Amino acid sequence: MLNDSGDHLKNDQSICPFKLLTGFPCPSCGITKSIVYFYEGEIVKSISYHILGPAVVFFCLAVILLLSVELKTKKDYFKQYLYSKKMAYGLAIFLGIYHIIRLVYFINHHSFQEILKESIWK
């Protein structure tokens, strides 16, 4: 940690249980790195780790704003706008398709040995 080169996120091993067991990324792998790079202003790098990283930041800010307005106005906006089955199903379908695309890309660009290196089965 004392000899940090400034890009430790790129080199650090993931602690995702799915990735440790299989060597393949799970649907949410990379989202923390994506949020950190988005916070640092590196938008392209952020999106390369996970496309929903910046969306998570904006979603959290929107929830804070919505709950703040709800406290002031005493109206129930949170349930009205965020408890939507359509939105949940849409997000699940998008995440499933995105994950399949990520897996295909991951398999095409990594050898079997590289995938094993990402797991505990090295």
PDB file of C-alpha atoms in Angstrom, residues 2 23 52 57-58 62-63 80 100 102 122:
ATOM      1  CA  LEU A   2       2.888   2.373   0.732  1.00  0.00           C
ATOM      2  CA  GLY A  23     -12.670 -17.145 -12.918  1.00  0.00           C
ATOM      3  CA  LEU A  52     -23.843   0.882 -15.073  1.00  0.00           C
ATOM      4  CA  VAL A  57     -23.946   7.281  -9.000  1.00  0.00           C
ATOM      5  CA  PHE A  58     -26.766   9.240 -10.661  1.00  0.00           C
ATOM      6  CA  ALA A  62     -31.632  10.964  -7.533  1.00  0.00           C
ATOM      7  CA  VAL A  63     -32.822   8.874  -4.569  1.00  0.00           C
ATOM      8  CA  GLN A  80     -44.692   6.265  -6.958  1.00  0.00           C
ATOM      9  CA  ILE A 100     -23.976 -12.359 -21.574  1.00  0.00           C
ATOM     10  CA  ARG A 102     -19.486  -9.343 -21.233  1.00  0.00           C
ATOM     11  CA  LYS A 122      -4.524 -21.201 -10.066  1.00  0.00           C
TER      12      LYS A 122
END
